[in-house]
Tab-separated table of C-alpha atoms in Angstrom:
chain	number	residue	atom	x	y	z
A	194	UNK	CA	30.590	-25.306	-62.723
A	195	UNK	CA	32.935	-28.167	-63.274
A	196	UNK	CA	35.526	-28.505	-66.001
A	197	UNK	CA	36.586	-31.810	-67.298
A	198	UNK	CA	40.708	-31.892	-67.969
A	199	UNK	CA	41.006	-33.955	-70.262
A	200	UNK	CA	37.298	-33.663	-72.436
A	201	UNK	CA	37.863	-29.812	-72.607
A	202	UNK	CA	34.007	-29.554	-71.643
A	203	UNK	CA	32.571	-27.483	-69.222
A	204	UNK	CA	29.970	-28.072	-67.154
A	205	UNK	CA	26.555	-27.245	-64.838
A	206	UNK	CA	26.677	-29.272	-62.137
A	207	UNK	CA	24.039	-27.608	-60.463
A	208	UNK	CA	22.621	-24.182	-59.995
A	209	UNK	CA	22.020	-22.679	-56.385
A	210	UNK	CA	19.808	-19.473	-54.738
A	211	UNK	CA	22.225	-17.789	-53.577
A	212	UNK	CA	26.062	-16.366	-53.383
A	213	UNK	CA	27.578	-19.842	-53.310
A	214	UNK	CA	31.735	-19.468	-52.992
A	215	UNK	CA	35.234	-21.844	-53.215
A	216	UNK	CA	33.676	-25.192	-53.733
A	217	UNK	CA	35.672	-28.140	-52.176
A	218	UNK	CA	35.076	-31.676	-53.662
A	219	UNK	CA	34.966	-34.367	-50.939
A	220	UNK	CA	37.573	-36.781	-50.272
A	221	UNK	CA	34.705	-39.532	-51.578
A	222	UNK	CA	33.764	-37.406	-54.867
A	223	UNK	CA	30.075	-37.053	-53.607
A	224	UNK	CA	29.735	-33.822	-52.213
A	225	UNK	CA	31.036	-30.668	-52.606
A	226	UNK	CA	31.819	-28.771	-49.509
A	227	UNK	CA	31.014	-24.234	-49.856
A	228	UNK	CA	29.996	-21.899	-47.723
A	229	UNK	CA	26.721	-19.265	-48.506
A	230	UNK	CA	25.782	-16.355	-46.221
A	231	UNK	CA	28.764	-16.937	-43.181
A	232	UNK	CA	27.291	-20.697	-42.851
A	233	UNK	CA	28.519	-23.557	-44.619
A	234	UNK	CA	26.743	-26.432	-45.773
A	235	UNK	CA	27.453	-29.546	-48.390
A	236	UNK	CA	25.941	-30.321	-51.342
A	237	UNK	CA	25.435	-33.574	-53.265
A	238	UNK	CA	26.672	-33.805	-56.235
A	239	UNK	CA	24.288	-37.002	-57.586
A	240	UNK	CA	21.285	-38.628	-56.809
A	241	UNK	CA	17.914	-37.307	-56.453
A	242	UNK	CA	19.076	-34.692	-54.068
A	243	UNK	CA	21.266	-33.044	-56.031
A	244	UNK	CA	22.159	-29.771	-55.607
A	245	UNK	CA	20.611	-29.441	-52.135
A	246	UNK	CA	22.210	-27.802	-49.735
A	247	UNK	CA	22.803	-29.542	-46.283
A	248	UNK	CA	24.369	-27.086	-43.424
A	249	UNK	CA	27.081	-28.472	-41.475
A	250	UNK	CA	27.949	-25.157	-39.271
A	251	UNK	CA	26.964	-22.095	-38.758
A	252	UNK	CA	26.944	-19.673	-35.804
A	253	UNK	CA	25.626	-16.145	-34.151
A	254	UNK	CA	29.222	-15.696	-32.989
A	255	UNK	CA	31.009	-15.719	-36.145
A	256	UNK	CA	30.376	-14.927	-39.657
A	257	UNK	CA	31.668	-18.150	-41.976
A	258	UNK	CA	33.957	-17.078	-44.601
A	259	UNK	CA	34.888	-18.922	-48.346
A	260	UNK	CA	38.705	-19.047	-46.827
A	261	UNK	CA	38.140	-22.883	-45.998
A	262	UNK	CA	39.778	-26.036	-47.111
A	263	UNK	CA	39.088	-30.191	-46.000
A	264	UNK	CA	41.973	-32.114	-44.669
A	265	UNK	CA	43.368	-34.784	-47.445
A	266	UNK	CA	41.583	-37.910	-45.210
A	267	UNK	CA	38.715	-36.311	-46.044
A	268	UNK	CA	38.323	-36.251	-41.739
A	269	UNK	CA	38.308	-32.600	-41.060
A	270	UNK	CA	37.592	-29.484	-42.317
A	271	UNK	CA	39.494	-25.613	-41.257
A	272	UNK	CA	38.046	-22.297	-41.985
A	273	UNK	CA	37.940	-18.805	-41.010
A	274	UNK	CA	35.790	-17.276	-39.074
A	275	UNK	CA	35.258	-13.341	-38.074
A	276	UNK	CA	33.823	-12.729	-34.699
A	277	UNK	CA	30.470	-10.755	-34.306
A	278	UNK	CA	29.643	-8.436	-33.835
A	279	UNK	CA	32.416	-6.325	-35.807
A	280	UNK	CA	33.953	-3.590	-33.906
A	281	UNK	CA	31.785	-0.107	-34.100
A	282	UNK	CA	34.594	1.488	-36.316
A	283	UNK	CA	36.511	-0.564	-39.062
A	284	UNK	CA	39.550	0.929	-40.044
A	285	UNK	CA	41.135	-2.237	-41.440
A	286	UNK	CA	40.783	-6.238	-41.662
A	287	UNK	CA	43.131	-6.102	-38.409
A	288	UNK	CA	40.362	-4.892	-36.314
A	289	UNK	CA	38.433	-8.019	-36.927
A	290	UNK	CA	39.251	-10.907	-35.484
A	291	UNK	CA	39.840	-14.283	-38.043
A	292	UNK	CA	39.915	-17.221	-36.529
A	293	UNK	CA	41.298	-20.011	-37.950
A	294	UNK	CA	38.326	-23.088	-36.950
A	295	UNK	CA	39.062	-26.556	-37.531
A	296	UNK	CA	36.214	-29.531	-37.087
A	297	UNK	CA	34.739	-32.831	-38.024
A	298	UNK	CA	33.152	-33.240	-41.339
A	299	UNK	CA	30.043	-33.116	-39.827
A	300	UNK	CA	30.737	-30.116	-37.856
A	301	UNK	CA	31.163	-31.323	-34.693
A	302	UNK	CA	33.766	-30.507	-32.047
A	303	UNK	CA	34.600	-26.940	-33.878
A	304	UNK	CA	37.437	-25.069	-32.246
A	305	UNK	CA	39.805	-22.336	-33.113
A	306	UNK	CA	43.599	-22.712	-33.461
A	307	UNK	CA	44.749	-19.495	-34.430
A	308	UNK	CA	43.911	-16.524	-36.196
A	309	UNK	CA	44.496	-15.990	-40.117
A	310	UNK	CA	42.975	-16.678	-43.662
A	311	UNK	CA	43.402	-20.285	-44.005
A	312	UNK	CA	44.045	-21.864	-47.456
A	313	UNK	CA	45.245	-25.306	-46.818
A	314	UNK	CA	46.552	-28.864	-45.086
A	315	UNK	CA	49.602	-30.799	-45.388
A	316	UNK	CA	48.538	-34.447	-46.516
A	317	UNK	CA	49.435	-36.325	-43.780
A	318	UNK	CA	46.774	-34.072	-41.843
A	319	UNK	CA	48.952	-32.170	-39.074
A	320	UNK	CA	49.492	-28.777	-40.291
A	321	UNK	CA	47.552	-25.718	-41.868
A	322	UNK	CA	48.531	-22.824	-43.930
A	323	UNK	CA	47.339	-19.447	-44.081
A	324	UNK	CA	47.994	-15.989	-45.014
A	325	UNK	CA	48.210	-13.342	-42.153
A	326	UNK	CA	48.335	-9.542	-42.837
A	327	UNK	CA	50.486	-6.953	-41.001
A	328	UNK	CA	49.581	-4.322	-42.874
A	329	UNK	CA	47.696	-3.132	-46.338
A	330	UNK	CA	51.035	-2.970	-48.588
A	331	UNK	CA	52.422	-6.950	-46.787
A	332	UNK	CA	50.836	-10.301	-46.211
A	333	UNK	CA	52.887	-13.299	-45.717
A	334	UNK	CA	52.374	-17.363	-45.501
A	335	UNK	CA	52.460	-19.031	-42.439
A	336	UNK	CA	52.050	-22.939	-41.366
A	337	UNK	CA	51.100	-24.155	-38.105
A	338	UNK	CA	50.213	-27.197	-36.298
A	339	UNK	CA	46.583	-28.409	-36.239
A	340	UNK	CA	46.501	-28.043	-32.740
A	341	UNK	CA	47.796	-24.470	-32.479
A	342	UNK	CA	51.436	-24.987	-32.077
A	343	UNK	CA	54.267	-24.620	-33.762
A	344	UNK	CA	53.699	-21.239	-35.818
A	345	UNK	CA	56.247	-20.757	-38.814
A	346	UNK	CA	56.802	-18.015	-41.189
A	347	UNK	CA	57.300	-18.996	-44.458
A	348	UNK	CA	57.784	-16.259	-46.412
A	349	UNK	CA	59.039	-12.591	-45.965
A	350	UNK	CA	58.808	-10.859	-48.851
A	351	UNK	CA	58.142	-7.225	-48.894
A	352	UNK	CA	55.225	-7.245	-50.878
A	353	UNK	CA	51.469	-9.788	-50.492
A	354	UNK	CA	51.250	-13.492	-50.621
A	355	UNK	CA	48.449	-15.293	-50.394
A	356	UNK	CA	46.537	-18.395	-51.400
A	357	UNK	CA	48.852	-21.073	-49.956
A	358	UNK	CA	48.214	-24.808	-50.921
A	359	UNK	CA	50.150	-28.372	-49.984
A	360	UNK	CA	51.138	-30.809	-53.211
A	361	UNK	CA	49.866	-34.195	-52.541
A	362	UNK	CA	53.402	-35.393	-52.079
A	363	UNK	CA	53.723	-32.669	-49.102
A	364	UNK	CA	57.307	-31.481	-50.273
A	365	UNK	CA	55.489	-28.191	-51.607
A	366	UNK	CA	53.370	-25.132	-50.648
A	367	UNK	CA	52.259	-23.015	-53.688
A	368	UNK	CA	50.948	-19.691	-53.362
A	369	UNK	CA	50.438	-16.272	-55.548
A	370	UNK	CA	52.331	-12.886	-54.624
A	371	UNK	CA	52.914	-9.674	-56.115
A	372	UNK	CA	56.251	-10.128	-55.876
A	373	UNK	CA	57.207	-9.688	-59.516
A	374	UNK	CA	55.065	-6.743	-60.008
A	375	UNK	CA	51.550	-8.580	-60.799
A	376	UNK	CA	49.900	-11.563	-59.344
A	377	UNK	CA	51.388	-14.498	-60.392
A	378	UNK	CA	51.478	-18.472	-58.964
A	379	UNK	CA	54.659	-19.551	-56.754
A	380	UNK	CA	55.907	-22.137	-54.855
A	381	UNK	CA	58.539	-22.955	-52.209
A	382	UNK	CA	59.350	-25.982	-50.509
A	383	UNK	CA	57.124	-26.845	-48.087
A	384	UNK	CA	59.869	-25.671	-44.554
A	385	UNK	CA	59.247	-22.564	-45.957
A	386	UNK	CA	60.997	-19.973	-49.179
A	387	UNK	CA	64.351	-19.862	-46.884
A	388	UNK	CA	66.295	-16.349	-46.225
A	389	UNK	CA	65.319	-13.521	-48.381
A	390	UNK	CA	62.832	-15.845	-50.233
A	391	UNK	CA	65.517	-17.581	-52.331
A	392	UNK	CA	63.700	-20.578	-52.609
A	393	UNK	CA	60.602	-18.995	-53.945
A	394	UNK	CA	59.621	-19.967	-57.620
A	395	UNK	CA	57.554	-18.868	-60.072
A	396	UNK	CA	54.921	-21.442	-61.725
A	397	UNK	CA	53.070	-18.985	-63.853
A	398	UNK	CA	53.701	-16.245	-66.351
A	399	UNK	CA	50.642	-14.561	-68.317
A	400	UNK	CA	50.742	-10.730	-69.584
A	401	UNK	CA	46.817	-10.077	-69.916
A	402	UNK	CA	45.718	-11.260	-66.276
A	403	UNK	CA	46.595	-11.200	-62.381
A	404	UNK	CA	47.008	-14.958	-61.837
A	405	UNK	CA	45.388	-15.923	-57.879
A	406	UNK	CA	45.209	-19.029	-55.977
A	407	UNK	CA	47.364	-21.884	-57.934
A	408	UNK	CA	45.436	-25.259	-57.191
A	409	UNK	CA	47.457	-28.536	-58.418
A	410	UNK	CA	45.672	-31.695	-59.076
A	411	UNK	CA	46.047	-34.157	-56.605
A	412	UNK	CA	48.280	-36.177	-59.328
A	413	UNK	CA	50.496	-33.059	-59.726
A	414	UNK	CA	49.803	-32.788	-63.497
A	415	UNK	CA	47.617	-30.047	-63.758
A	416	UNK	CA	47.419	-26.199	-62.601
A	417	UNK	CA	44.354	-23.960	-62.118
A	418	UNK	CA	44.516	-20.274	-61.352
A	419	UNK	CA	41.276	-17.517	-60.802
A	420	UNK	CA	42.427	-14.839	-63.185
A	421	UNK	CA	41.372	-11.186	-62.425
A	422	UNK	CA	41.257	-8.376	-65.377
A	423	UNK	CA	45.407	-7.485	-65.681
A	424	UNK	CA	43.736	-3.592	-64.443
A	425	UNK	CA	42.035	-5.083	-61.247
A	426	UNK	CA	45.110	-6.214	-58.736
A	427	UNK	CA	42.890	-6.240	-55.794
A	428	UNK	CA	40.918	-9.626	-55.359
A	429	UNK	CA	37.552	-7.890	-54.026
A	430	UNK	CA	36.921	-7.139	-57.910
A	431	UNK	CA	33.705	-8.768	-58.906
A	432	UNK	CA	32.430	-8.717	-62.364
A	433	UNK	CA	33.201	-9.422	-65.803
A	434	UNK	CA	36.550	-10.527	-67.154
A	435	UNK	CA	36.860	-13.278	-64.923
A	436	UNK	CA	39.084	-15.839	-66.137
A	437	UNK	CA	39.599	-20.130	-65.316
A	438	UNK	CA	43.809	-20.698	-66.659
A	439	UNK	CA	44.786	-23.777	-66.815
A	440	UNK	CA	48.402	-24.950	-66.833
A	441	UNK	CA	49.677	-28.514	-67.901
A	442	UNK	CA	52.595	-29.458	-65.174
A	443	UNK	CA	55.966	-31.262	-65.190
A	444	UNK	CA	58.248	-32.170	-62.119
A	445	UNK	CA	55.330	-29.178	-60.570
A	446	UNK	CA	56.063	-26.295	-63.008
A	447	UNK	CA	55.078	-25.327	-66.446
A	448	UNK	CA	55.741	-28.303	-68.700
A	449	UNK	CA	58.604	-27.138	-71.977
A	450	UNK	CA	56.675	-24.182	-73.882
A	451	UNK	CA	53.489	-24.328	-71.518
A	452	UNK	CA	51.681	-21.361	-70.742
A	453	UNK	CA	48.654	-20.914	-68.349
A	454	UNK	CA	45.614	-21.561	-70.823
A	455	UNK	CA	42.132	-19.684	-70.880
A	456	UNK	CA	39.615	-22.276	-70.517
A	457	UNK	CA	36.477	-20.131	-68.912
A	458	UNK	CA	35.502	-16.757	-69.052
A	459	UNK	CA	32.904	-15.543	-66.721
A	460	UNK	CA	30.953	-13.347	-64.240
A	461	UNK	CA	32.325	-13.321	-60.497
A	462	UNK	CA	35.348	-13.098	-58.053
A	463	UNK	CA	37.410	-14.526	-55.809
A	464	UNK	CA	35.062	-16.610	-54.381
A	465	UNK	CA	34.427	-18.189	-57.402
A	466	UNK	CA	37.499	-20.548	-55.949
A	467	UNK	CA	40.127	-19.129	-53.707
A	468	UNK	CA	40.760	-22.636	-52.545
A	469	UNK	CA	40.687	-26.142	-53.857
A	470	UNK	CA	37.983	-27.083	-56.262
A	471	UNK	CA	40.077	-30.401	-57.533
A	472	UNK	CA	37.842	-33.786	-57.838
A	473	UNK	CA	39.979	-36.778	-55.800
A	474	UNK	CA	40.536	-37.971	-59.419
A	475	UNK	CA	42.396	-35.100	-60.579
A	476	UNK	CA	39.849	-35.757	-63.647
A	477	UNK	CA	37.829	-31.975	-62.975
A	478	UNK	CA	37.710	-29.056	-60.840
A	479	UNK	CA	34.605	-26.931	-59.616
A	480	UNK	CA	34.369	-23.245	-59.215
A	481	UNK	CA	30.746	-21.155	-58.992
A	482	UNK	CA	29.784	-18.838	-61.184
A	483	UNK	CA	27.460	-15.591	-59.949
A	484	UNK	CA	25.108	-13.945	-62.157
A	485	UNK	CA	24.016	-10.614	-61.887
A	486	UNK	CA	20.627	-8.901	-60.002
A	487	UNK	CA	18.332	-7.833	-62.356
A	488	UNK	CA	18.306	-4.033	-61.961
A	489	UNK	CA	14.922	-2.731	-59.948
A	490	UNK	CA	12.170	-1.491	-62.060
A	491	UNK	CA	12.009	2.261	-61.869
């Protein structure tokens, strides 16, 4: 699906076989870049092959995941992977390994970095930011080079962060947390929320939903959050009640009065666009939709 900022219209781009997740527009506006059964492919968004998958990765060592992002040169893209085979016994997510992968847009020369749930890259291409996990109840951000160096914790909060994302000017990361007792959008300068998190701020503020993975236009006008039922904290909730919010920005918060704005209801989850769906015209932003399996005939 693709929404259109400043028409208000909504839109099919195309319609896939499939559980198609987090759709990333290209850095040339003619593909859009998602991953479907641990692979990941590309997908033209024009032309007489439209809607067509092409795969640019996939491996028997490591199941894909939709926790992947492309590099703001349009270059590169980074994504986790989970090792297979998974451990006999899972007690938790920290008994599988996710590595952070980073390759060509083609999908050559893939290698891991690190290990985490990446989200995002500074513009000028050197760094990536991810969420790690230490235990169920406390997930913080956490940058690092793109060669593996240089790890830095960028939030401590006692509570779980996630979703982090670069502004297009670089001086920002923006990210939702529990922090304030529901899932809201945040952001902190981009070294990092400082001690105790006083830098952290919050973007959003909605009563009816939990508000996950704030994605700003590349212009820095416009907000979009995946908004989960306000009784369904936990993003592995897939169903009904999903929500698109949009949020008109100024100086990157809420402009005088704004609020985050309802623009799509609809069946799916987080998926549907834990990362970056923005167009390189800040004009629209894609997110997939999931319709149900018929139930089997008795």
């Amino acid at each position: 699906m693709i929404y259109e900022v400043r028409k208000k219209i909504q839109t099919t781009l195309f319609t896939i076989e499939g559980e198609w997740h987090a759709p990333n527009w290209t850095h040339d506006g003619k593909f859009i870049v998602s991953d479907m059964g641990g692979a990941l492919y590309r997908i033209p968004v024009s032309g007489a092959d439209s809607g067509k998958p092409e795969k640019i990765y996939g491996s028997e060592k490591m199941l894909l995941t939709n926790d992947h992002a492309l590099s703001w040169d349009g270059k590169q893209i980074a994504i986790t992977g989970m090792a297979l085979p998974f451990p006999a016994k899972i007690r938790s997510m920290a008994d599988i390994h996710n590595g952070i992968l980073i390759m060509n847009m083609d999908g050559s020369t893939v290698h891991e970095v690190h290990a985490g749930w990446l989200h995002g890259w500074s513009p000028d291409a050197k760094d990536v930011v991810y969420t790690r996990t230490d235990n169920p109840k406390i997930s913080n951000i956490y940058r690092i080079a793109s060669d593996g160096s240089g790890e830095l914790q960028m939030t401590s909060n006692k509570g779980l962060d996630d979703g982090p994302e670069y502004s297009a000017d670089g001086k920002w990361v923006y990210f939702c947390s529990n922090r304030s007792g529901k899932w809201d959008g945040w952001r902190m300068p981009a070294n990092g929320a400082g001690p105790d998190d006083g830098l952290a701020e919050k973007v959003t503020n909605s009563g009816d939903t939990q508000d996950w993975f704030p994605h700003v236009s590349p212009d820095g006008k416009w907000l979009y959050t995946i908004s989960y039922p306000i009784d369904h904290p936990n993003h592995t909730y897939i169903g009904d009640g999903m929500k698109i919010k949009l949020l008109r920005l100024k100086n990157g918060v809420g402009a005088k009065g704004a609020e985050l704005t309802t623009v799509s209801r609809f069946f799916g989850g987080q998926g549907a666009g834990n990362t970056g769906g923005w167009a390189p015209d800040s004009k629209k932003f894609a997110w997939t939709e999931y319709e149900a399996l018929p139930k089997p005939a008795n």
